[in-house]
XYZ file of C-alpha atoms in Angstrom:
326
model
C -43.499 8.244 -54.904
C -41.384 8.427 -58.567
C -38.921 6.228 -59.652
C -36.304 8.721 -58.955
C -37.550 8.942 -55.115
C -37.794 5.301 -55.031
C -34.971 4.623 -56.007
C -33.020 7.513 -53.324
C -35.249 5.352 -50.512
C -34.375 1.938 -51.350
C -31.150 2.923 -51.606
C -30.940 5.039 -48.449
C -33.072 1.653 -46.709
C -29.680 -0.362 -47.591
C -27.096 2.331 -46.417
C -28.186 1.700 -43.164
C -29.394 -2.215 -42.663
C -25.397 -2.590 -44.814
C -23.717 -0.313 -42.000
C -25.876 -1.725 -39.472
C -25.419 -4.837 -40.552
C -21.687 -4.071 -40.050
C -20.787 -2.325 -37.346
C -23.104 -5.288 -35.183
C -21.173 -7.504 -36.935
C -17.419 -7.079 -37.549
C -16.648 -4.383 -35.095
C -16.087 -3.684 -31.245
C -18.585 -1.387 -31.003
C -21.437 -3.399 -29.893
C -24.441 -3.521 -31.954
C -26.034 -1.412 -34.796
C -28.868 1.737 -34.114
C -32.172 -0.331 -35.369
C -30.603 -3.742 -34.152
C -29.576 -2.198 -31.187
C -32.824 -0.516 -30.547
C -34.924 -3.929 -31.766
C -33.133 -5.848 -28.885
C -33.544 -3.446 -26.395
C -37.523 -2.935 -27.623
C -38.050 -7.391 -27.567
C -36.141 -7.548 -24.559
C -37.774 -4.339 -22.328
C -41.433 -6.521 -23.671
C -39.671 -9.332 -21.902
C -38.638 -8.062 -18.928
C -41.886 -6.735 -18.567
C -43.894 -9.430 -19.105
C -41.689 -11.337 -15.772
C -42.034 -8.745 -13.446
C -45.658 -9.261 -14.054
C -45.139 -13.541 -13.199
C -42.195 -14.657 -12.062
C -41.013 -16.800 -15.425
C -37.667 -17.333 -15.232
C -38.498 -19.965 -17.958
C -39.542 -17.304 -20.398
C -35.820 -14.857 -19.878
C -34.114 -17.962 -20.598
C -35.893 -18.092 -24.058
C -34.802 -13.811 -24.887
C -31.552 -14.378 -25.534
C -32.743 -16.920 -28.629
C -35.442 -14.051 -29.126
C -33.667 -11.170 -29.312
C -31.527 -12.905 -31.820
C -34.238 -14.282 -33.809
C -35.415 -10.393 -33.559
C -32.365 -8.871 -34.440
C -31.639 -11.312 -38.011
C -35.597 -10.435 -38.688
C -34.562 -6.330 -39.036
C -32.048 -6.832 -40.954
C -33.767 -9.548 -43.645
C -36.976 -6.846 -43.779
C -34.585 -3.664 -44.204
C -33.041 -5.422 -47.014
C -36.108 -7.183 -48.426
C -37.723 -3.570 -48.041
C -34.361 -1.677 -49.681
C -34.500 -3.506 -52.654
C -38.233 -3.929 -53.457
C -38.494 -0.347 -53.521
C -35.639 -0.249 -55.984
C -37.194 -2.679 -57.508
C -40.528 -0.868 -57.452
C -38.744 2.484 -59.136
C -37.507 0.078 -61.755
C -40.674 -1.077 -64.028
C -39.190 -2.090 -67.245
C -35.676 -4.001 -64.782
C -38.217 -6.536 -64.137
C -40.244 -8.862 -66.560
C -42.018 -11.926 -67.564
C -40.208 -15.096 -67.821
C -42.895 -16.784 -70.370
C -44.793 -13.098 -71.634
C -41.279 -11.109 -71.831
C -44.635 -8.007 -70.334
C -42.734 -6.059 -67.757
C -43.948 -6.924 -64.680
C -46.244 -5.331 -61.967
C -45.355 -3.646 -58.283
C -46.319 -7.101 -56.709
C -44.465 -9.183 -58.574
C -41.433 -6.980 -58.697
C -41.604 -7.082 -54.692
C -41.588 -10.721 -54.513
C -38.379 -10.879 -57.523
C -35.880 -8.742 -54.934
C -37.328 -11.364 -52.096
C -36.310 -14.519 -53.800
C -32.687 -13.134 -55.095
C -32.364 -11.884 -52.108
C -31.848 -15.225 -50.808
C -30.270 -16.471 -53.778
C -32.773 -18.302 -54.753
C -32.482 -18.244 -58.469
C -34.486 -16.557 -61.583
C -38.094 -18.227 -61.792
C -40.862 -16.757 -63.302
C -40.018 -13.684 -63.548
C -35.814 -12.576 -65.032
C -33.764 -9.369 -65.360
C -34.965 -6.620 -68.022
C -31.610 -4.826 -69.337
C -28.399 -4.597 -67.854
C -29.326 -1.916 -65.527
C -32.300 -4.732 -64.487
C -29.381 -7.533 -64.587
C -27.099 -5.197 -61.912
C -29.300 -4.738 -59.934
C -30.093 -8.293 -59.933
C -26.931 -9.092 -59.342
C -25.956 -7.094 -56.520
C -29.014 -8.078 -54.786
C -28.073 -11.515 -54.639
C -24.828 -10.611 -53.566
C -25.696 -9.019 -50.681
C -28.092 -11.552 -48.984
C -24.999 -13.639 -49.309
C -23.102 -11.527 -47.823
C -25.537 -10.743 -45.084
C -26.056 -15.059 -44.326
C -22.455 -14.844 -44.386
C -22.286 -12.217 -41.994
C -25.640 -13.835 -39.624
C -23.820 -17.170 -39.135
C -20.395 -15.095 -37.970
C -22.220 -13.681 -35.785
C -24.098 -15.786 -34.100
C -20.874 -18.187 -33.592
C -19.668 -15.367 -31.033
C -22.361 -14.506 -29.195
C -23.037 -18.160 -28.250
C -19.221 -18.716 -27.303
C -19.673 -15.830 -25.508
C -23.335 -17.066 -23.757
C -21.788 -20.735 -22.947
C -18.470 -18.696 -21.715
C -20.611 -16.126 -19.453
C -23.184 -19.196 -17.956
C -19.408 -20.944 -16.931
C -17.718 -18.339 -15.761
C -20.969 -17.851 -13.533
C -21.380 -21.524 -12.213
C -17.223 -21.021 -11.362
C -18.313 -17.987 -9.170
C -20.515 -19.911 -7.376
C -18.547 -22.809 -6.426
C -16.914 -19.819 -3.925
C -20.133 -18.580 -1.996
C -23.420 -18.119 -3.597
C -24.000 -14.659 -1.297
C -21.926 -12.151 0.191
C -22.181 -14.337 3.564
C -20.955 -18.093 2.590
C -18.452 -16.702 0.226
C -17.121 -14.751 3.396
C -17.315 -17.591 5.683
C -15.632 -20.023 3.809
C -13.028 -17.642 3.441
C -12.644 -17.192 7.079
C -12.937 -21.150 7.317
C -10.127 -21.894 4.859
C -7.769 -19.067 5.842
C -7.741 -16.039 3.752
C -4.540 -17.144 1.916
C -5.982 -20.550 1.004
C -9.121 -18.653 -0.074
C -6.796 -16.790 -2.542
C -5.480 -18.993 -4.688
C -8.941 -20.037 -5.483
C -9.491 -16.442 -7.191
C -6.257 -17.234 -9.259
C -8.153 -16.353 -12.834
C -11.006 -14.795 -11.857
C -9.918 -11.530 -12.594
C -8.568 -12.541 -15.846
C -12.557 -14.213 -17.170
C -14.264 -11.175 -15.693
C -12.486 -9.326 -17.738
C -13.264 -11.230 -20.782
C -15.922 -11.190 -20.552
C -16.719 -7.667 -20.437
C -15.297 -7.859 -23.515
C -17.330 -9.909 -24.949
C -20.114 -7.987 -24.295
C -18.548 -4.739 -25.243
C -18.109 -5.918 -28.511
C -21.770 -8.287 -28.805
C -24.056 -6.277 -25.906
C -26.943 -9.061 -27.349
C -25.025 -11.332 -24.692
C -26.817 -9.064 -22.105
C -30.059 -10.866 -22.950
C -28.723 -14.452 -22.574
C -30.750 -15.209 -18.435
C -29.836 -17.673 -17.069
C -32.784 -20.013 -14.991
C -30.710 -20.446 -12.446
C -29.376 -18.598 -9.687
C -25.991 -20.400 -9.920
C -26.254 -19.510 -13.391
C -26.105 -15.976 -13.015
C -23.329 -13.027 -13.763
C -24.986 -10.328 -12.828
C -26.499 -12.479 -9.338
C -21.956 -14.128 -9.222
C -20.407 -10.894 -9.842
C -22.403 -8.919 -7.037
C -22.046 -10.926 -4.652
C -18.628 -11.396 -4.807
C -17.481 -7.727 -4.720
C -19.833 -7.215 -1.593
C -17.821 -10.948 -0.358
C -14.589 -9.188 -0.929
C -14.943 -5.953 0.598
C -16.086 -7.415 3.661
C -13.031 -9.161 3.683
C -10.482 -6.539 3.156
C -12.150 -4.689 5.587
C -11.175 -7.060 7.715
C -7.631 -7.556 6.546
C -4.615 -5.481 7.903
C -3.245 -6.890 4.616
C -5.956 -8.017 1.848
C -4.142 -10.444 -0.025
C -3.317 -9.163 -3.729
C -5.754 -11.259 -5.295
C -8.646 -10.386 -3.819
C -8.096 -6.831 -4.659
C -6.954 -7.517 -8.009
C -10.544 -9.207 -8.261
C -12.620 -6.275 -7.349
C -10.939 -4.460 -9.279
C -11.492 -6.301 -12.313
C -15.647 -6.198 -11.028
C -15.454 -2.122 -11.385
C -13.613 -2.140 -14.399
C -16.675 -4.962 -16.256
C -18.963 -2.874 -15.143
C -17.414 0.499 -16.737
C -17.431 -1.412 -19.981
C -20.845 -3.526 -19.839
C -22.802 -0.341 -17.816
C -24.003 1.714 -20.792
C -25.402 -0.769 -22.715
C -27.721 -2.234 -20.600
C -27.966 0.311 -17.124
C -29.055 4.705 -17.145
C -25.270 7.070 -17.143
C -26.559 6.682 -13.350
C -27.053 4.823 -10.785
C -29.323 3.669 -8.967
C -29.875 3.954 -5.646
C -26.977 1.230 -2.967
C -28.644 -2.061 -1.976
C -28.674 -2.943 0.782
C -26.330 -4.045 3.176
C -25.386 -7.897 3.526
C -26.095 -9.775 7.200
C -23.012 -9.491 8.593
C -23.813 -10.462 12.650
C -21.589 -12.927 13.748
C -19.491 -12.351 10.868
C -15.503 -12.946 12.280
C -15.065 -9.493 10.771
C -15.105 -5.909 12.348
C -19.261 -4.821 11.125
C -18.011 -1.185 11.142
C -15.258 -1.001 8.933
C -17.395 -2.910 6.524
C -19.912 -0.973 6.694
C -17.394 1.721 5.969
C -15.882 -0.308 2.834
C -20.344 -1.213 1.535
C -20.407 2.775 2.384
C -17.531 4.345 0.446
C -18.597 1.599 -2.692
C -22.327 2.794 -3.208
C -21.799 3.832 -6.850
C -19.878 0.527 -8.161
C -22.748 -1.470 -5.934
C -26.218 0.900 -7.436
C -24.459 -0.642 -10.515
C -24.502 -4.222 -10.012
C -28.132 -3.608 -8.437
C -29.323 -2.399 -11.819
C -27.574 -5.346 -13.357
C -28.674 -7.422 -11.571
C -32.509 -6.475 -12.444
C -31.563 -5.330 -16.185
C -31.502 -9.432 -15.308
C -34.170 -10.468 -14.192
C -33.366 -10.989 -10.703
C -33.551 -8.874 -7.263
C -31.647 -7.865 -5.074
C -33.631 -10.482 -2.669
C -31.833 -13.196 -4.966
C -28.530 -12.167 -4.140
C -29.431 -12.849 -0.700
C -31.060 -15.607 -1.026
C -28.351 -18.052 -2.342
C -28.236 -21.040 -4.941
């Protein structure tokens, strides 16, 4: 491959890397094309291992592994791009002692240590073009490190908020039956008071997931702290309670709508376009609710419940985990 083609290939790789880093860290559009592809492959591999031999401990490291994978992709793209650029400019890098042009391996090495702004050592740039490329490589490395740190802070914050929200919801009950029984014991008015604030927190979590789809890969080892399980349990419970109430409390209706909006916002990052078949209805035997009306409400929400099932399974859980409670 000639010098011109190496230059063009290198700059194309660098442009793709820059676009991927920009979209992933500085926009609300979610991950860039390359980092999203890498994240999906890493999580799919972890899920495949988990499904063969259930290991929630392994999945609990998934978020960190995906983050490391995404950052590694950025490093490889930047190092590879600059490596191609310097490979196409044999006179741009020389030995610092002898002044002889660097060989291919030395130019790749030079590109790598400049990317991490380690300074010049046994090789140095030669001529205006070599100096300009060196400055650009060092600048891209410094900018990439800065954006990576900027990206990590909201991701880790969002992961903590996600588990905290799941824990709060679990205080209402861990299965649809437990939530309905608790609401009946307290009375719908008192129960509605406990729902205040959840809708806003769920919508905020949806926006965080939309901006940082990698949050889906932060797996909670305990059912109580799994947001996918907690939202699925709460949604079924709200459907049952609203079906059995002549005048459903406004917070319950708003919260059900918030969960539906959550699914609309996050499903494209983790789920197929079509919902799975609806999951089994929760056990309602002995509950003081009109069972026929509750079953009708669950059937009418079949599509939403199908997406919730996909969300639960993407998170490494099953619908039976939802029914099991804490």
